[in-house]
């Protein structure tokens, strides 16, 4: 389902608020009616036989990327602190969904739900959660969550980092969420002058929020925003406690890492000034500077490890 992300009309906001209230009170009632028995992960939620079945599949289909002892190789580790903090407080069902829907990374959606559950049992066993008598089933799943891990943020290296909220995504996700689309907005200027973009005709009937949303900030406004996004979010690469996809901590304390981030902030500011001056010609140079600012860091910390999704030696 596509939901409009830009809510322009108060009517829609209110409509959403109402739906949320209805769900909230429904949840209260059903909780009161069912009183689910919550179980701890340490209560023996899977059986040893199930874990053994999981192990069979693991050795053939997973070990290559996650390591035979789940220590992580090209894929992230599936035991230890970084794994447990990724899954802190999340329902066990999410882990099974993740395996069923996205793994093996190179051949997703090839496992059955049962196999995914068996694999989860094996992962729990490797993580030293005790086995019990009964197997992990859909019914037990709904009641079990990973223990909540409190991760103390590493001591902040710079004053600014002290006030940053804890990370939500890994580094690659953050890059894809902000740096990638923002940089591409700027790179696209090489192909198209934002002032020359045809004005989209306003909403057709029936009114389409998605189409409308994509046309609200056209041309140079989109470039201003991209420049601001790059400048203001580059410091998020310094957030303590963030990990790279492979489970390694982002090297936020390294002097060269901080320099690469600072260099990106500088290019972002220059892009913003230039965008506000609506100086199209100057963007040839800015595109190049921006590309260098991304690539200088990638050469050292990203691309040594290989292509997307791989790279055990990334962030090292
Ligand atoms: C070709 C390499 C590859 C194979 C094979 C593979 N994985 Fe992965 N796996 C990855 C990569 C890369 C990631 C990180 C990206 C992601 O989360 O999607 C990952 C992430 C995961 C995660 C999430 C880890 C976390 O901390 O969030 C789990 C769980 C997982 N894999 C389980 C499995 C299981 C079980 C198998 C075998 C059925 C498997 N993987 C096979 C590469 C692989
Ligand atoms: C300070 C270093 C640094 C800077 C600056 C930087 N990146 Fe990254 N980037 C990385 C690292 C390291 C990764 C791998 C992260 C991981 O595997 O979790 C990455 C991953 C990515 C990815 C995900 C693709 C993949 O292979 O996993 C994209 C997209 C990306 N960067 C785009 C950009 C863009 C665009 C810029 C410039 C606007 C930029 N980055 C600036 C370090 C940097």
Tab-separated table of N, CA and C in Angstrom, residues 5 34 42 45 56 81 112-113 186 189 194 201 235 251 287:
chain	number	residue	atom	x	y	z
A	5	UNK	N	3.240	10.531	1.848
A	5	UNK	CA	4.154	10.911	2.909
A	5	UNK	C	4.058	12.395	3.198
A	34	UNK	N	-7.447	-11.206	26.087
A	34	UNK	CA	-6.623	-12.407	25.911
A	34	UNK	C	-5.575	-12.630	26.999
A	42	UNK	N	14.806	-17.107	27.561
A	42	UNK	CA	15.606	-18.061	28.330
A	42	UNK	C	14.750	-19.207	28.894
A	45	UNK	N	12.551	-21.987	24.531
A	45	UNK	CA	11.449	-21.784	23.584
A	45	UNK	C	11.581	-22.632	22.318
A	56	UNK	N	21.642	-28.242	9.960
A	56	UNK	CA	21.839	-28.881	8.646
A	56	UNK	C	21.702	-27.859	7.523
A	81	UNK	N	27.410	-9.474	20.685
A	81	UNK	CA	26.823	-8.195	21.101
A	81	UNK	C	26.142	-7.427	19.975
A	112	UNK	N	11.398	-22.470	3.399
A	112	UNK	CA	10.037	-22.556	3.928
A	112	UNK	C	10.006	-21.859	5.297
A	113	UNK	N	8.802	-21.556	5.758
A	113	UNK	CA	8.634	-20.960	7.088
A	113	UNK	C	9.222	-21.888	8.159
A	186	UNK	N	21.766	16.380	-6.928
A	186	UNK	CA	22.788	17.338	-7.375
A	186	UNK	C	23.489	16.838	-8.649
A	189	UNK	N	21.923	17.578	-12.025
A	189	UNK	CA	22.011	18.903	-12.647
A	189	UNK	C	22.898	18.869	-13.876
A	194	UNK	N	17.707	23.004	-13.559
A	194	UNK	CA	16.466	22.996	-12.768
A	194	UNK	C	15.518	24.139	-13.127
A	201	UNK	N	1.702	20.227	-14.311
A	201	UNK	CA	0.372	20.797	-14.185
A	201	UNK	C	-0.207	20.337	-12.855
A	235	UNK	N	27.042	14.853	9.637
A	235	UNK	CA	27.482	14.548	11.014
A	235	UNK	C	26.833	13.299	11.617
A	251	UNK	N	33.767	3.578	12.235
A	251	UNK	CA	34.998	4.058	12.888
A	251	UNK	C	34.960	5.555	13.209
A	287	UNK	N	29.497	19.195	-8.616
A	287	UNK	CA	29.275	17.758	-8.809
A	287	UNK	C	30.577	16.990	-8.631
